[in-house]
mmCIF file of C-alpha atoms and ligand atoms in Angstrom:
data_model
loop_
_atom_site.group_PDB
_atom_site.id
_atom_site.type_symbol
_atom_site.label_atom_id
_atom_site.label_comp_id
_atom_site.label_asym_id
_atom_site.label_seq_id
_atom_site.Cartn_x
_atom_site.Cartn_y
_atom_site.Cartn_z
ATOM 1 C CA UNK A 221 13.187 -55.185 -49.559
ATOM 2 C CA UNK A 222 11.862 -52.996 -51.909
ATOM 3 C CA UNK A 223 12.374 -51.430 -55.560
ATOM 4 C CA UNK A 224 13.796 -48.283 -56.347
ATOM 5 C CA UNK A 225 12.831 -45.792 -59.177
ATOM 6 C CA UNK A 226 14.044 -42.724 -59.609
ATOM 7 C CA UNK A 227 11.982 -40.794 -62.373
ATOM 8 C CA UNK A 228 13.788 -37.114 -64.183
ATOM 9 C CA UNK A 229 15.714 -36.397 -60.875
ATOM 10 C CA UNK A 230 17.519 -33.012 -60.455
ATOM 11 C CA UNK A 231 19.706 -31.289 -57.838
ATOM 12 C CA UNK A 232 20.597 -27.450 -58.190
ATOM 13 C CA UNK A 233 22.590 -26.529 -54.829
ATOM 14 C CA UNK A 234 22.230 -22.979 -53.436
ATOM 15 C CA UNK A 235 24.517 -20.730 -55.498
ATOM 16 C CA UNK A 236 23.381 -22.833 -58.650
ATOM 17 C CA UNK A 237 25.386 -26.068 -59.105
ATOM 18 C CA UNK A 238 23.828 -28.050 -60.881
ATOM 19 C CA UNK A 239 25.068 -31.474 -59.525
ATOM 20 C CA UNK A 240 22.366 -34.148 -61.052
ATOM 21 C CA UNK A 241 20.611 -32.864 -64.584
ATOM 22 C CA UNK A 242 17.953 -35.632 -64.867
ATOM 23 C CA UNK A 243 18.074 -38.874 -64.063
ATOM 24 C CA UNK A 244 15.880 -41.611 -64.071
ATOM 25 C CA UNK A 245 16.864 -45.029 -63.311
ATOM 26 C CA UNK A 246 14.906 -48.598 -61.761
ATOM 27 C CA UNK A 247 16.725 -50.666 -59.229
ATOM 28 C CA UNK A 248 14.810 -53.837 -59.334
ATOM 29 C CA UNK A 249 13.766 -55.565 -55.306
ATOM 30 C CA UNK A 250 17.151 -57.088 -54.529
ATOM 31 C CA UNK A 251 18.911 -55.919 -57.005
ATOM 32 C CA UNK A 252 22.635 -54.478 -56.515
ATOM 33 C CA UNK A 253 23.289 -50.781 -58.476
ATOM 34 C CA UNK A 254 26.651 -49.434 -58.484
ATOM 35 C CA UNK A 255 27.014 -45.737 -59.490
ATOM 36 C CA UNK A 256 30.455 -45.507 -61.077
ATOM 37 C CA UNK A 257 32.153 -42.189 -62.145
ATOM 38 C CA UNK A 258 34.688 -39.833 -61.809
ATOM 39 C CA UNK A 259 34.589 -37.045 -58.858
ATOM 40 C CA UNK A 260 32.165 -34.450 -59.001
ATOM 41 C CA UNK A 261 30.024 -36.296 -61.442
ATOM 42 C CA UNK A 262 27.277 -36.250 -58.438
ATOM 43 C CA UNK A 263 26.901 -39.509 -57.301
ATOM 44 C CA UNK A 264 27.155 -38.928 -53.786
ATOM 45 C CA UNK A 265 24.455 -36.275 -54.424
ATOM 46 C CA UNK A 266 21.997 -38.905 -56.073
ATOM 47 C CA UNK A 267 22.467 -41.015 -53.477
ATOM 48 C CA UNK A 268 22.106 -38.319 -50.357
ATOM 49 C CA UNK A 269 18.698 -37.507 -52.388
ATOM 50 C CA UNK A 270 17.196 -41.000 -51.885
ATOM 51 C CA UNK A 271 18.551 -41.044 -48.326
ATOM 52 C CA UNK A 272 17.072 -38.117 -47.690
ATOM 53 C CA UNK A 273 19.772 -36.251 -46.235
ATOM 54 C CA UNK A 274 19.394 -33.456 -49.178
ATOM 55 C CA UNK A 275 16.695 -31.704 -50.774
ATOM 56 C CA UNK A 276 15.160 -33.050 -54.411
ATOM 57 C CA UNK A 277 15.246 -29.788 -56.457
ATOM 58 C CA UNK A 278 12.552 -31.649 -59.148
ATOM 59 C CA UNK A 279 11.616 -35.043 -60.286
ATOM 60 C CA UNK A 280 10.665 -37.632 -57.910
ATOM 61 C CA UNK A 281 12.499 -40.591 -55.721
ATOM 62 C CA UNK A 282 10.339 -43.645 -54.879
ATOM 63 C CA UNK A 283 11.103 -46.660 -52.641
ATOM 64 C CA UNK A 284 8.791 -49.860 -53.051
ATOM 65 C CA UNK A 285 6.461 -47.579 -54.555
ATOM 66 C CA UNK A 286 5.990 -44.955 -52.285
ATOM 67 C CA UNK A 287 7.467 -41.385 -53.502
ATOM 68 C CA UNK A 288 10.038 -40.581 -50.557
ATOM 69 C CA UNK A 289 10.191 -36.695 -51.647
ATOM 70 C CA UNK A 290 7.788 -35.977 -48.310
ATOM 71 C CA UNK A 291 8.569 -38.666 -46.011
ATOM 72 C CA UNK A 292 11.158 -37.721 -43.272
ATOM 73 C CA UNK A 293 14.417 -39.167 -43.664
ATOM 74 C CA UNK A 294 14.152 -40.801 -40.430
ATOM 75 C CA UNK A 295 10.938 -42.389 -41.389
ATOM 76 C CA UNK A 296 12.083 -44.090 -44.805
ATOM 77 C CA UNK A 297 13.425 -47.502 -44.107
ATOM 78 C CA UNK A 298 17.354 -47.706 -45.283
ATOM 79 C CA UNK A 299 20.521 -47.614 -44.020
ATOM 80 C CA UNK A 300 23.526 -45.948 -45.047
ATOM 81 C CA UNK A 301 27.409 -46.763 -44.693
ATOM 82 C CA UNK A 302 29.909 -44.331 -45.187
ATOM 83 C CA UNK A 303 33.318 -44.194 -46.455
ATOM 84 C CA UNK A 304 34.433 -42.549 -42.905
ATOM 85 C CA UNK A 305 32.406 -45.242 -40.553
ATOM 86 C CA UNK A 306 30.595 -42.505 -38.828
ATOM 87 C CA UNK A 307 30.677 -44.696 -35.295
ATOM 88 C CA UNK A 308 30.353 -43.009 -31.934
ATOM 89 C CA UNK A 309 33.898 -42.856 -30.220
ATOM 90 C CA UNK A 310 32.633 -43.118 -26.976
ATOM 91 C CA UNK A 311 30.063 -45.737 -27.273
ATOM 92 C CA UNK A 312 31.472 -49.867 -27.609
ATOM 93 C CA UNK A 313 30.701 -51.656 -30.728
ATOM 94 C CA UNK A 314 27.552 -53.349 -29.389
ATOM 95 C CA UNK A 315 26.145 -49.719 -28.483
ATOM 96 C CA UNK A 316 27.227 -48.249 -31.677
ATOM 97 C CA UNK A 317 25.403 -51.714 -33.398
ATOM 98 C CA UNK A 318 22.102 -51.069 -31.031
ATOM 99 C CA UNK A 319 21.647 -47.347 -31.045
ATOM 100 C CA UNK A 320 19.663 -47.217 -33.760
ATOM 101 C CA UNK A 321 16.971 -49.794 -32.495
ATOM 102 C CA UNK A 322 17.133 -48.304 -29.122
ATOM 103 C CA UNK A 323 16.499 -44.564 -30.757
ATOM 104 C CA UNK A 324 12.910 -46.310 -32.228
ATOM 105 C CA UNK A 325 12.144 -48.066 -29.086
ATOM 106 C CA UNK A 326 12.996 -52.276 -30.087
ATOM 107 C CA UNK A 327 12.458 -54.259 -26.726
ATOM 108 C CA UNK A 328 15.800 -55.179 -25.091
ATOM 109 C CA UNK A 329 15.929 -58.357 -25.401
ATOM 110 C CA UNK A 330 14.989 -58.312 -29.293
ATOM 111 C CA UNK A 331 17.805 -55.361 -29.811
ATOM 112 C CA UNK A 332 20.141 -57.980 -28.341
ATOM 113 C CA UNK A 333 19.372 -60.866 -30.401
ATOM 114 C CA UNK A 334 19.710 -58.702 -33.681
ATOM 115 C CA UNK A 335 22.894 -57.089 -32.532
ATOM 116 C CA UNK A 336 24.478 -60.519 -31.866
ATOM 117 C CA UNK A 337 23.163 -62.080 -35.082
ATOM 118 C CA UNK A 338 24.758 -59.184 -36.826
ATOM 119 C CA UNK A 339 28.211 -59.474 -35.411
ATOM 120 C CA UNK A 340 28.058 -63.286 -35.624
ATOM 121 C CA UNK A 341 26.968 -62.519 -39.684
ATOM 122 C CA UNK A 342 30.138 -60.189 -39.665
ATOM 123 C CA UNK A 343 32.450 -61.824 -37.561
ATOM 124 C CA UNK A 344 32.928 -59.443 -34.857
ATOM 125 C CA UNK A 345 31.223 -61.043 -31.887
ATOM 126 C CA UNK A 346 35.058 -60.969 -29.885
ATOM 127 C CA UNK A 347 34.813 -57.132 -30.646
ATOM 128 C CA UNK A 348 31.664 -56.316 -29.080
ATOM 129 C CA UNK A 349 32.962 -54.501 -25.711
ATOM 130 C CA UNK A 350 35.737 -52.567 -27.551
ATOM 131 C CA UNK A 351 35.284 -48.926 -28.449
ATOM 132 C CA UNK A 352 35.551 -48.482 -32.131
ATOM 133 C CA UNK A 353 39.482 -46.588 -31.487
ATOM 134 C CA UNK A 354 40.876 -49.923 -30.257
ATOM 135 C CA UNK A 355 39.992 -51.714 -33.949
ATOM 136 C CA UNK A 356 41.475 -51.791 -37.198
ATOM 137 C CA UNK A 357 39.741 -49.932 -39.971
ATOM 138 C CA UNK A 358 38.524 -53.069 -41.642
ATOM 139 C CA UNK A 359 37.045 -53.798 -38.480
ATOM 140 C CA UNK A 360 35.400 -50.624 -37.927
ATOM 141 C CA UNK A 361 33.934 -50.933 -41.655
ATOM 142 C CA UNK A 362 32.311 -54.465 -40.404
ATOM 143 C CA UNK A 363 30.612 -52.530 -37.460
ATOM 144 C CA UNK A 364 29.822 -49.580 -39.557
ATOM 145 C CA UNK A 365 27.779 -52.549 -41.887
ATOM 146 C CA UNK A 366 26.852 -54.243 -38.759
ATOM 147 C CA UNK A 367 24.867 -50.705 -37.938
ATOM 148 C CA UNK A 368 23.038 -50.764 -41.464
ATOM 149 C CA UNK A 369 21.872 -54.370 -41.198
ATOM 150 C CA UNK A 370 21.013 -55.028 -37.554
ATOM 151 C CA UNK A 371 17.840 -52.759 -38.708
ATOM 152 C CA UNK A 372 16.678 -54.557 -42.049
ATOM 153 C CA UNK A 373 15.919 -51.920 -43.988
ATOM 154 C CA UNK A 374 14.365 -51.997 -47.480
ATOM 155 C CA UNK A 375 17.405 -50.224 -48.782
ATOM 156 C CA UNK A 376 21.403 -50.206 -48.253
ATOM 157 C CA UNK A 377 23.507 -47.227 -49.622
ATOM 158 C CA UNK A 378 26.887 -47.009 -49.427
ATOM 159 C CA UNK A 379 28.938 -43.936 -50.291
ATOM 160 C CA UNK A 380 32.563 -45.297 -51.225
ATOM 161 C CA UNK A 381 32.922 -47.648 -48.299
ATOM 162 C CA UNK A 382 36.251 -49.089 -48.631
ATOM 163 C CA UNK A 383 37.966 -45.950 -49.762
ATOM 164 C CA UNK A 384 39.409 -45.195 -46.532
ATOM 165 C CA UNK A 385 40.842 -48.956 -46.746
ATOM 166 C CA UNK A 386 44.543 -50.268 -47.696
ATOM 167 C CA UNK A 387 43.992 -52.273 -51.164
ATOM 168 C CA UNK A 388 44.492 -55.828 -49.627
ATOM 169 C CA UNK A 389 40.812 -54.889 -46.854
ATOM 170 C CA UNK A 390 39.249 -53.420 -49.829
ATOM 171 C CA UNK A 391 39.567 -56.583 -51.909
ATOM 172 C CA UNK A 392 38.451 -58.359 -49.021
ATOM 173 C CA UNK A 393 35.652 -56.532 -47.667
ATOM 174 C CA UNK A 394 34.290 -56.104 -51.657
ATOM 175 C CA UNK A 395 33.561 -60.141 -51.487
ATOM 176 C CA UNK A 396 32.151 -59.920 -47.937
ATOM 177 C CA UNK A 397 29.858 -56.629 -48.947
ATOM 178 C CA UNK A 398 28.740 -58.499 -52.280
ATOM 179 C CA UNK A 399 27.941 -61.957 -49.876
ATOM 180 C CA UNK A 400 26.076 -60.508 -47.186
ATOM 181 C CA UNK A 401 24.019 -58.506 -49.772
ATOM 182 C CA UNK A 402 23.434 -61.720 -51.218
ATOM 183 C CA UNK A 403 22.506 -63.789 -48.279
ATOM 184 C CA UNK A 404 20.236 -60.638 -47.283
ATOM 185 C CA UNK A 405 18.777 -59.760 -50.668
ATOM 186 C CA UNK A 406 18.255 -56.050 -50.183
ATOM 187 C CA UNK A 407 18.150 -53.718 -52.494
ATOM 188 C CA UNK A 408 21.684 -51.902 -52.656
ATOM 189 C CA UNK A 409 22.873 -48.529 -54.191
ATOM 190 C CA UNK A 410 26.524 -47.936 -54.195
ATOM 191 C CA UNK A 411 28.644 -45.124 -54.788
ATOM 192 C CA UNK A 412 32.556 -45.521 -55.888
ATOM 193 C CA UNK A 413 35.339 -44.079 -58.342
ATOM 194 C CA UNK A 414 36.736 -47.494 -58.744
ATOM 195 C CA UNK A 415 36.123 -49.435 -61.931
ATOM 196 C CA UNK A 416 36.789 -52.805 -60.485
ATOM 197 C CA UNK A 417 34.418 -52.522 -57.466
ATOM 198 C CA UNK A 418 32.044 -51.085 -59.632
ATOM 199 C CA UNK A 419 32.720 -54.332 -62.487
ATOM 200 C CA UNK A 420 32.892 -56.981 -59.228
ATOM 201 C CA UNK A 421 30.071 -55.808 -57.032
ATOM 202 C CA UNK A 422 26.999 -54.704 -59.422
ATOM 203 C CA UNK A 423 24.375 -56.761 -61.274
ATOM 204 C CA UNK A 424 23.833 -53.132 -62.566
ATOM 205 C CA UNK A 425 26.005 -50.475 -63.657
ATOM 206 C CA UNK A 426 25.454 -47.222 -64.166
ATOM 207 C CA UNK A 427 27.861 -44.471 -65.542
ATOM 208 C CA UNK A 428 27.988 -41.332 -64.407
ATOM 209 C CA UNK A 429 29.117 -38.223 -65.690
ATOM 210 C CA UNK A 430 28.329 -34.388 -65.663
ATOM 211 C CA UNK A 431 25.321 -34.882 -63.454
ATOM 212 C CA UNK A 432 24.415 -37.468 -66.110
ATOM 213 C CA UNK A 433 23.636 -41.184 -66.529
ATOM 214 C CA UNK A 434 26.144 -41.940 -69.678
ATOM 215 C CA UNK A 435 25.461 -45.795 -69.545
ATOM 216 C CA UNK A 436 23.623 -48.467 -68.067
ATOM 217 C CA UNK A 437 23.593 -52.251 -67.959
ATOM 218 C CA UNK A 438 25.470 -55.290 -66.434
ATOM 219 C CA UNK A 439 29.367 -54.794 -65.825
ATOM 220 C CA UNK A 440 29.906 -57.142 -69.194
ATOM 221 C CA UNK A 441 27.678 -54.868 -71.154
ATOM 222 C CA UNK A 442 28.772 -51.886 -69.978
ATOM 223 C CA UNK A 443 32.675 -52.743 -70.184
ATOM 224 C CA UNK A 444 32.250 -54.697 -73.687
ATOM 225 C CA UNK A 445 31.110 -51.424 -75.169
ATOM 226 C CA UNK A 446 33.728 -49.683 -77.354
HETATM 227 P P1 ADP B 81 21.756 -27.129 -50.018
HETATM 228 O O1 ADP B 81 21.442 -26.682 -51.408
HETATM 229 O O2 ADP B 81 21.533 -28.597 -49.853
HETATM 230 O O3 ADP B 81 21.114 -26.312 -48.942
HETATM 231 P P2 ADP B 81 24.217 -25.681 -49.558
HETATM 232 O O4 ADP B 81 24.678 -25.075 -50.823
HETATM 233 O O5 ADP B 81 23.492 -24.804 -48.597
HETATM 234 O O6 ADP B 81 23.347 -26.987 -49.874
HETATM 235 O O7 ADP B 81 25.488 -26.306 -48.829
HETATM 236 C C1 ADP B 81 25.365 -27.256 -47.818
HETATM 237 C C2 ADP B 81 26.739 -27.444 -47.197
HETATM 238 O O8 ADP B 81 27.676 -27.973 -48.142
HETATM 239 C C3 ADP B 81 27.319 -26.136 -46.709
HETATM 240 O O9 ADP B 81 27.843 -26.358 -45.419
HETATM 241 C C4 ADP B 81 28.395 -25.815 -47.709
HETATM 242 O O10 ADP B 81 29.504 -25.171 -47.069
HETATM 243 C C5 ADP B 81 28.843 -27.157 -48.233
HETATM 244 N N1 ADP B 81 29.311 -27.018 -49.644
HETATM 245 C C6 ADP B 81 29.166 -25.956 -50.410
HETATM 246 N N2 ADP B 81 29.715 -26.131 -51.632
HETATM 247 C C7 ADP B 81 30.188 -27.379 -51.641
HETATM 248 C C8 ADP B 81 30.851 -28.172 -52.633
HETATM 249 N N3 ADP B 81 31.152 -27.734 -53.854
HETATM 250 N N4 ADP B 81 31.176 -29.434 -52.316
HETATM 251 C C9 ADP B 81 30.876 -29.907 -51.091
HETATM 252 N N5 ADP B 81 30.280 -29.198 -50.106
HETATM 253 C C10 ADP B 81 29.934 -27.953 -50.387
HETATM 254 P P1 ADP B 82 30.633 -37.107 -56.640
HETATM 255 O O1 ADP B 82 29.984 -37.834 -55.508
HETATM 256 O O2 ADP B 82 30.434 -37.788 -57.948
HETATM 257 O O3 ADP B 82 32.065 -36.785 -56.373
HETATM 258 P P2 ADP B 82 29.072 -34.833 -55.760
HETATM 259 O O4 ADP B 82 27.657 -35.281 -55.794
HETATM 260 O O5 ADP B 82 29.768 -34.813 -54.461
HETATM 261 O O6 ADP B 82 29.893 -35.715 -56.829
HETATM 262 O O7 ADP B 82 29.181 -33.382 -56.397
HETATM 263 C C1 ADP B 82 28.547 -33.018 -57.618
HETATM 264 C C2 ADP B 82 28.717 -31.511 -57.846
HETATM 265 O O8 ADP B 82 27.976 -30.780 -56.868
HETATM 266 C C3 ADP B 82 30.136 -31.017 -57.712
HETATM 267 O O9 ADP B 82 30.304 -29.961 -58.633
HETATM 268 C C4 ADP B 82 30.227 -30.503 -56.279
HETATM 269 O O10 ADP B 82 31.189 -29.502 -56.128
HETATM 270 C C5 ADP B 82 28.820 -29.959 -56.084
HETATM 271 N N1 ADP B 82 28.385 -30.012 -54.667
HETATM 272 C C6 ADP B 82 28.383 -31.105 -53.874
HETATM 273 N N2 ADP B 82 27.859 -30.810 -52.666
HETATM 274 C C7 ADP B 82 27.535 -29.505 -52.711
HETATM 275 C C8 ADP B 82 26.962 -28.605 -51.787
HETATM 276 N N3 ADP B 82 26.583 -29.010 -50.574
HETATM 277 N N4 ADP B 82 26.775 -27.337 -52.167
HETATM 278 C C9 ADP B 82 27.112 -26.928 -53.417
HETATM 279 N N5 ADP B 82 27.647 -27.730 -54.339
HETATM 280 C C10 ADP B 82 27.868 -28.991 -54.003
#
């Protein structure tokens, strides 16, 4: 667990986009940020800059305190779900759960604990064997989560999880996502278009727009505004 600050961030993509003009913004330890906006406001940008999987252009990212500009995205300590699951096809659910661990070395019999404590915490223990083809997608979102908490990272992201989800999964999986980061108390930035995830999931909300925050607060402040 850890806080989050993000102090006068910018992204300029090669060929001059400029796809974040500035933010700053403090996710408290445990706290739950939503960043809500339309497409192309660069949310998913933000959030690729604290995951490390894109370059800072200025300003600075730190997690618990610790300015992740340097540090290898390998070596900072979150995990990141995706609207597309990103699973292996050819490994089973319990190898796509456990690669991870395996990749930094967790003895076997420690990797297998945390992988069935994970599906028991997600309910897909009767899944474990399957490869990720033979499930639904609201079962291939539970293993894509399963992957993100089975290493107990400081920080979740997700980047519009439950878009690729028919409306009844996403309601469901939007009270399972806000329980289990609950019951874990991470820290959690998450990235979606929708209003009502964004109103139902945060304890803070932050509007985006232009590359801009427009407004931040709890979903009541925020949507009690004129
Ligand atoms: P960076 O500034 O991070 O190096 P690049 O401009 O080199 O980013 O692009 C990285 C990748 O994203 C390239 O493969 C490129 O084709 C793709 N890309 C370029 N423009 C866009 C865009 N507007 N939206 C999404 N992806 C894009
Ligand atoms: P959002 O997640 O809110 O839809 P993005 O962060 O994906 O917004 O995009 C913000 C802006 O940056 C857009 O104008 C988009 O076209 C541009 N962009 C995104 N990725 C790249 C890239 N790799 N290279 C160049 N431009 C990009």
């Amino acid at each position: 667990m850890a806080e989050v600050t993000l102090n006068d961030v910018r992204k300029v993509y090669a060929g001059g986009v400029e796809a974040v003009k500035g933010v700053s913004l403090d996710i408290p330890d445990g706290g739950f940020c939503v960043l809500v906006g339309p497409s192309g406001c660069g949310k998913s940008t933000l959030l690729r800059m604290v995951a490390g999987l894109e370059t800072i252009s200025s300003g600075q990212v730190a997690i618990g305190g610790r300015v992740v500009n340097e540090i290898e995205p390998a070596e900072r300590d979150i995990a990141m779900v995706f609207q597309n699951y990103a699973l292996y096809p050819h490994m089973s659910v319990y190898d796509n759960i456990a690669y991870g661990l395996r990749n930094r070395g967790t003895p076997k019999d420690e990797i297998d604990r945390r992988v069935q404590e994970a599906a028991r915490i997600l309910a897909i223990e009767p899944f474990l064997q399957r490869k990720p083809r033979a499930l639904s997608g609201g079962q291939r979102q539970r293993v894509a989560m399963g992957r993100a908490i089975v290493r107990k990272p400081q920080v979740f992201l997700f980047d519009e999880p439950l878009s690729n989800l028919d409306a009844k999964l996403r309601v469901q999986m939007r009270v399972e996502i806000k329980k289990l980061q609950r019951a874990l108390g991470v820290t959690s930035i998450y990235v979606t278009h929708d209003q009502v995830e964004a109103m139902t999931l945060s304890d803070k909300l932050v509007v985006m727009s232009g590359g801009q925050v427009e407004q931040v607060g709890t979903p009541t402040e925020v949507y009690r505004r004129p």
